[in-house]
Structure formats: structure tokens, C-alpha cells
Amino acid sequence: MEAAKKILTNVKMPFCPGCGHGICVRSTSKALENLGYGPNDVVLVSDIGCSGLVDPLFATHTIHGLHGRAPALGIGVSLGLDNPNKKVVVIQGDGGATIGLQHILEASRRNIDMTLIVINNLLYGMTGGQMSGLSTNEFKAYKHSDDDADPYDVVNLAHQSGAAFSVRVNDISNFTDTLKEAINTPGFSLVELSSLCTSHGMKKVADMKGFIVAEERLVNNRPIGVSKKRTKNSLLSSVKVLEKQFESTIEDSTGIVIAGSAGGGVQSAAKILAQAGILSGLYTTMKGEYPITVGTGFSVAEVILSKKPIHFTGLEKPSAVIAVTEEGWNKVKNRVAHESKVLVDRKICADCSVDVKDFLKVGGKMGAALSAVSYWVKETGVFPVEALFKVVESSKYAVSLQKAIQSAEELREVVYSYIPENKKRTN
Amino acid sequence: MIDASRIITEALVQSGADVFVGYPITPSNLFYTYSKERFPEFLAGPDEISVLQWMCGYSAAGKIPVTATAFPGLALMTETLNMAYMMELPMVLIITQRLGPSTGSATTGAQGDLKFLDGIISGGFPLPIFSPSNFNDAWTLSNEALKTAVKFRTPVIILTSKELVMTQKSFDMSSLEPLEKVDRTPKEFKFPFQPYKAGLDMVPTFYPLGNDEYQVRFNSSTHDNEGLIRKGTPESLANTWRLREKLEKRIDEYSFFELDAENGAEDLIVTWGVSADASRDSVNSIRGKGKKVSLLIVKTMLPISQKIYDIIDSYKTITFAEENMTGMFKEMIFGKRTTSKIKTATKFGTMLTPSEIEEKVN
Ligand SMILES: Cc1ncc(C[n+]2csc(CCOP(=O)(O)OP(=O)(O)O)c2C)c(N)n1
Ligand code: SF4
Ligand SMILES: [Mg+2]
């Protein structure tokens, strides 16, 4: 049998004499070698800190990222590789686990297939021995630190969030075996290893007693998190293609502002108008404006209908401003320009000097906007009202939309009736 | 009717993007929705730092990831964007500009993030920024953005604005040519393989993490050719310097602009992104009145190609048309000091209109 390739390089450990990080690194490599992993089978993801100085020690693939973010980077690597034969191992310190705690919870929640080793020396080693979110109260008292908030139990947090296996080991003689167990666990495993910072903490392992958290081991039986892959259709194939079939009288371009309230069909009325414009051989644009809370408040839409291609989509001087509710009107009344035709519902201002119609009455709450748009189309004759009917023909809501378009007739003297395409007699 | 969010999303997938990782934010939400419908793989991150970290992981594993956000998300992504840049990981970030500062107005458009992007890589390193000016650009420039990301091993930005990606327009879809999928075959290299050893083209050959042939190391800290931390060695400093060189020296391979030059014109309108269409209209109007004017629409905003400077230098007066307070692109070219040669047509909080641009030019 070919001798298994070593996981570690011959590079000298970069840590201070007696630093516990070296034991963690050796135990990790031993665990991987014992399990039969070769260097190219392993991706080591390292964090920032003394515990993040490990890349040159490993002959594996390595990726050295940001402080606290290694588990998040590991999630991407693991999902991106999507290969059960490759092992993603993440190493970070207690400081990294503090600043990036969200990523540990996320890896646990998703049960991402990787092993996170949290090397806990109870402090930020690299920046001079400050306290971390995992520093125990006892240790903080010993270091005369003012911060006496209780530490995170990252092992339990991972467990509560769904990690397949999470464990704290304080006894260095158990490091390798526990790491083997974790690495062999499908899904997310977290191993918190106790480490010694001889420069800013204790000098000997024995002195750590009384300052560290008791060991614990927790298991969840859950399926591994995967990212599903699907073949999907072009986004262009679902766009409705509209061919010219009506004539328009528009010579240049005209812009309409339509205003109402959320749930009143303003956006859909505008879209129907714009699509009917396309059916009439026009270039059109449509944009909507509404509060972030789309279910309440005003709803405003702008439509431009033009004989020539439209570049600028803003509307400086609308040729019509239509409003069917008061909050809509309040939003757009300052848009009225000298040349604007104004059409508002009677409820908004019965005695206004503008054109007042009973859109709400004939179209209902949901149909008033479309009723008003249809009325405008008929009044101006920009294109035949049949173009509007054509647009809604195949809609799920065809019946109620047709009714709303039809309702505009009640506001006019001349009554006409719409005959659907397939019922029309050809002569 | 169609919007540019749909066009950009489709263009990126057709160009070979593999995965969309997103966190919702207006006005980039359509990208999120469409990507969920279209990308072979879609992931919802719990925050924007996670989003970009996951993308880095995917990219290092050989996939091409995409995300879409706005300033608040970009701000959270900044440290990781630097990491992706340093590691030389290809990916695409769509940034839809909205009115700031801070959370500002989520549904109001703007062109206010260009200067932030100019200095976003610590040390002033150039990050390629592509800004489509209309639907056809949205299609072709997305493809170019993705190709640039792969070719130069770098994150790239597609910089859009609310009105550009949320407005629905009638559009002739047959004008969109099928897009070429980007080639990810590793380039030839001189043995032995080193993940950050570059040849004359200044871009190291990419092999993904976990491959069976070569050991790969990616590193966010200053590193040597092998990908290991080295502070201040000639090799590691050269490696960092190369990040600038590869993009600056080969700028013409990804520098896009549109020049509508009128013979004899002494006035030039310079614009970008969402203000380009308003500028097109004002140019038509100015010319309609018998006055000569030229129009330069910049599409690769950063780094700035010498060609852009040369065009600008060949005109007597230049009007910058931008939807921000002071003219950010103008300031990147001429600084904050304005002379009689330079005019700015700017707008804050609403779209810059064709007549406002025309007024400035005259
Ligand atoms: C965003 C960010 N904030 C702060 C730092 C500075 N920093 C570098 S290492 C470190 C602490 C490392 O502590 P730990 O993760 O416990 O690793 P150790 O050095 O103890 O092994 C800090 C705060 C940084 N690199 N990045
Ligand atoms: S400072 Fe502490 S943690 Fe860092 S190498 Fe030295 S002993 Fe280890
Ligand atoms: Mg520590």
C-alpha cells in the first residue's frame, strides 16, 4: 500500500512556546490522517487570529479569510464543492466565534457538511489578550476585566440550532478521537477545544482548571443540508409577446398618471393600459410608486404611450392625471401641469373644477382605476377600447376586468357593447 | 413589457453564472425574485456578510456566484468584497442605487454610490464597475461583466438604479442576441503550479479548491505566489501591486462607452446609467434646434480609460448629467473644483429630466 500522504507540512509552528494551538493543529491532522484523508481531499478554512496562522502548517487546500467569517466561507465552500468525498474543516478562535456567531448558528441550522473547530483560549490572543464572548466569568475576574456578562455556550447554541454533533473537549488526550468522531459525522459538527495562551493567559494546562467550562457533547439526528439544483426556463420565454393589431391616433407621446389606494388595482390598470398601447403599435413604459408597506396607503402608476421609442421614462408634464381615491389624489395633485386633463372620482371632490366622475360607483373599489383608465381611452380615442379588452381576455380575472372596462360606458352617453373576438362575425 | 432586472438576470445565467445568493432589499428585489425563478441554484442568506462569504466559498470552489443589493447591503459587504478582491475570486455584484444617506428612500432612484465604489477597495485599487444605460446594455454589459470577472479573476459590479431596473417598458426582445457562455477551462501555466503565480497577462491560472491535481491556497492577507501570508516581501508586495496592474494595464479589454459625436460640436454631454436616456432625449432636442452637441455615455465607470479622458479633452465645454448632488463622475475626472469649461446638470431625489440637461448645455 502506498504510504498515506501527510496532512501537515514541515513548517515550524508559528505560535509562542507552550501555546496550546499547536496541539489542536496536530490533533486535527492526526484525525484526518487516521481517517484516510489525503491532502487534496481536505479544504482547510481558516479565520483571523493566532488560531488563523495555520495555513502553512497544512499540506491540504487552504483558504484564509476574515475575522469571524471562516464558518460562513466554509458554508460556501462546502455547498459549492457539493462533494461528499471532500472534507471541509474550519478553524477559528473564541474571538472569531464571537464576532461571527451568526455564521455558526446558520451552519448548524442548515446542517452544512463540515467540521468547525473552535480553539478556545478564552481571549483574543492576536490583539493582546482582551476578553472574548467565550471568556468565562472566572477568567475575567482573574484578568481584572470589568465585563462580567456570562459567556456564550457555543456548543449548546450550535446544538439548539440543529448541528449534527457539537462537543467541548478540555482534555487534550481526547482531542484526536473526538475530532475523528466529528469529522466522520455527516452534516455540521462543532468541536470546541480548550487551548492555552501562554502569553496572555495561563502558563500551564493544569492552571486552566477552574477557568474553563465543563465538557459537553450533544447530538442531533438530522439530514445534511444541501442546495438543490434545478434546470429552469428562460425568463424571456414567460414574457407575453404583444403584436400590433389596433391603430392608435397618438402622433407624438402622451403620459398618464393614475392614482388610487393599495388594493385598488391601480398598478394592474396601468399595466393593462400600457399593454393595450403595445397592441396598438405604440412604445410604452410603466412604473409604479407605493409605500414600502404595499398593502396600505397610496398607489400611483405612470404610463407613457409614444409613437417613437421612449428614452427618458420620467413624466414631466402628464397629459392626464387620474385619481380614484383621496389618498391617491393627495399624492399626485402636484403633478398636474398646465396641459393635464384631470379626472377624479366624485367622492374626492364633488365640486372641483376638474372633471368628476363616479368611477368608484360604477367600477367598485377594485375596478375604479381600470374604469377610469377605460373612460380616458374612450374619451381621448388614443386607441380602440377593444385593445383593453384584448389584453385582459386571457387573464385569470378576465370577467371582473372586462366588467370594469365595460363600466366606463355607464359614465358616457353612448353605450356600446364588447363582443369577444371568437364571437365576432366577419363580414 | 419587460424590465431590466429580468434582462440582467437572464443575461447572467446565459453567460454561465451558477448560483444566486441573495438578501432582499429594495430596489434590487426583482433580481431576487427572478433569480429564484431562473438560477440553477438559489440561496437565501441570513444577512449580506453571509451572502458574500458564501459567494466567496462558491467562487473558490469553481462556481460563478451573483448577488444583488443596494447601498445598505453593500456597506455590510465591504470587508468581504475586499477579501474576494484579494483572493481574486470571480463573481458579480449588482448594486441598485437608491436615495441615501443611510436607509434613505428605498423606492427613490439615485446615482449616489459611485464614489463609494471608487474607494471601496482599501488602498485605492480599481474594481471594475459596469453601468448599463438601457435594456440592450443590460443584456450585453451583463455578459461583459461576467466575462471580465472570470478573465481577470475579480469581483465586478453592475451598477444600476431604481428607475432602470424597475420600470417596465415595451421592448423588442428579438434585439437580444444569444449570449456566449464564459469559458472556465484553466489557462496554461508554467510549472510548477502556484495559485497566485501570474504570467505576462498578470492573471494567475484558476484551479478550484478541492481539485485533485494541484494544491490550491486562497488568501485574503498579503500573500506570496503560493498563497501563504508574507508581510512585505518583494514577492508578496508585487502580488498585491499586480491586482492593480492587471486591471489598469488591460483596461481597454473591458472599457465600454458610447460616443455619439457630431461633427463640429464644441459641447459634450457626459453621462451614465439612468441619466443616459434623459441625455439622449436632450441631445435630440438640442440638435432639433440646430445646435451641435455630442454625447458620451460611459458604461465602464471604473477604472477610467484614457480614451474617456481623451474624448473629454477634445471638447470646449463639458456638461455632466448625473442624478446626484454634485456630479460624482465629474468629480472623479476633474475633482471638486469647477471651471467655466465644466458644467453639471444634477438632480437629487427625482430623475434628472431632458430639459434640465438642455438648460445647462445652453
Ligand atoms: C473585523 C475585524 N475586527 C477586528 C480584527 C482584529 N483582530 C484580529 S485577531 C483578533 C482576535 C482573535 O482572537 P481569537 O479569534 O480568539 O484568536 P486567537 O488569536 O486567540 O487564537 C482580532 C479582534 C480583525 N482582524 N477584523
Ligand atoms: S499570543 Fe497566545 S494564542 Fe497567540 S501564539 Fe502566543 S500563546 Fe498562542
Ligand atoms: Mg482566542
Tab-separated table of N, CA and C and ligand atoms in Angstrom, chain A residues 21 48-51 67 93-96 99 121 123-127, chain B residues 79, ligand 1:
chain	number	residue	atom	x	y	z
A	21	HIS	N	-2.307	26.071	20.751
A	21	HIS	CA	-2.801	25.929	19.384
A	21	HIS	C	-2.117	24.796	18.618
A	48	ILE	N	-9.141	34.577	11.346
A	48	ILE	CA	-8.061	35.504	11.707
A	48	ILE	C	-7.782	35.376	13.206
A	49	GLY	N	-6.558	35.501	13.573
A	49	GLY	CA	-6.143	35.332	14.965
A	49	GLY	C	-4.930	34.441	14.981
A	50	CYS	N	-4.373	34.199	16.152
A	50	CYS	CA	-3.244	33.251	16.217
A	50	CYS	C	-3.710	31.905	15.684
A	51	SER	N	-4.966	31.567	15.999
A	51	SER	CA	-5.534	30.306	15.530
A	51	SER	C	-5.723	30.303	14.014
A	67	HIS	N	-11.811	37.779	9.938
A	67	HIS	CA	-12.066	37.518	11.350
A	67	HIS	C	-13.538	37.171	11.598
A	93	GLY	N	-10.874	30.892	16.340
A	93	GLY	CA	-10.683	31.073	17.774
A	93	GLY	C	-11.981	31.454	18.457
A	94	ASP	N	-11.908	31.644	19.761
A	94	ASP	CA	-13.097	32.065	20.504
A	94	ASP	C	-13.492	33.479	20.106
A	95	GLY	N	-12.513	34.293	19.728
A	95	GLY	CA	-12.828	35.637	19.242
A	95	GLY	C	-13.596	35.563	17.936
A	96	GLY	N	-13.128	34.731	17.042
A	96	GLY	CA	-13.812	34.536	15.760
A	96	GLY	C	-15.230	34.046	15.966
A	99	ILE	N	-17.421	37.176	17.104
A	99	ILE	CA	-17.805	38.178	16.095
A	99	ILE	C	-18.659	37.550	14.992
A	121	ASN	N	-9.080	29.788	23.697
A	121	ASN	CA	-8.068	30.110	24.714
A	121	ASN	C	-8.571	31.230	25.620
A	123	LEU	N	-9.541	34.121	25.115
A	123	LEU	CA	-9.160	35.522	24.869
A	123	LEU	C	-8.798	35.764	23.404
A	124	TYR	N	-8.728	37.059	23.086
A	124	TYR	CA	-8.239	37.465	21.762
A	124	TYR	C	-6.716	37.452	21.823
A	125	GLY	N	-6.115	36.340	21.418
A	125	GLY	CA	-4.672	36.216	21.529
A	125	GLY	C	-3.928	37.225	20.676
A	126	MET	N	-4.288	37.279	19.425
A	126	MET	CA	-3.514	38.060	18.466
A	126	MET	C	-3.488	39.560	18.756
A	127	THR	N	-4.574	40.068	19.363
A	127	THR	CA	-4.622	41.516	19.589
A	127	THR	C	-4.183	41.910	20.998
B	79	GLU	N	-16.113	44.603	3.667
B	79	GLU	CA	-14.909	43.879	4.088
B	79	GLU	C	-14.739	42.604	3.260
C	1	LIG	C1	-13.310	42.880	11.603
C	1	LIG	C2	-12.114	42.752	12.431
C	1	LIG	N1	-12.110	43.271	13.675
C	1	LIG	C3	-11.018	43.147	14.443
C	1	LIG	C4	-9.915	42.493	13.986
C	1	LIG	C5	-8.697	42.407	14.853
C	1	LIG	N2	-8.426	41.064	15.347
C	1	LIG	C6	-7.514	40.277	14.770
C	1	LIG	S1	-7.341	38.821	15.530
C	1	LIG	C7	-8.484	39.244	16.697
C	1	LIG	C8	-8.833	38.353	17.827
C	1	LIG	C9	-8.505	36.959	17.622
C	1	LIG	O1	-8.951	36.213	18.700
C	1	LIG	P1	-9.323	34.711	18.538
C	1	LIG	O2	-10.261	34.570	17.411
C	1	LIG	O3	-9.771	34.199	19.825
C	1	LIG	O4	-7.968	34.051	18.064
C	1	LIG	P2	-6.625	33.815	18.932
C	1	LIG	O5	-5.688	34.875	18.492
C	1	LIG	O6	-6.968	33.914	20.360
C	1	LIG	O7	-6.186	32.478	18.517
C	1	LIG	C10	-8.996	40.495	16.455
C	1	LIG	C11	-10.010	41.134	17.282
C	1	LIG	C12	-9.958	41.982	12.684
C	1	LIG	N3	-8.946	41.325	12.143
C	1	LIG	N4	-11.061	42.118	11.952
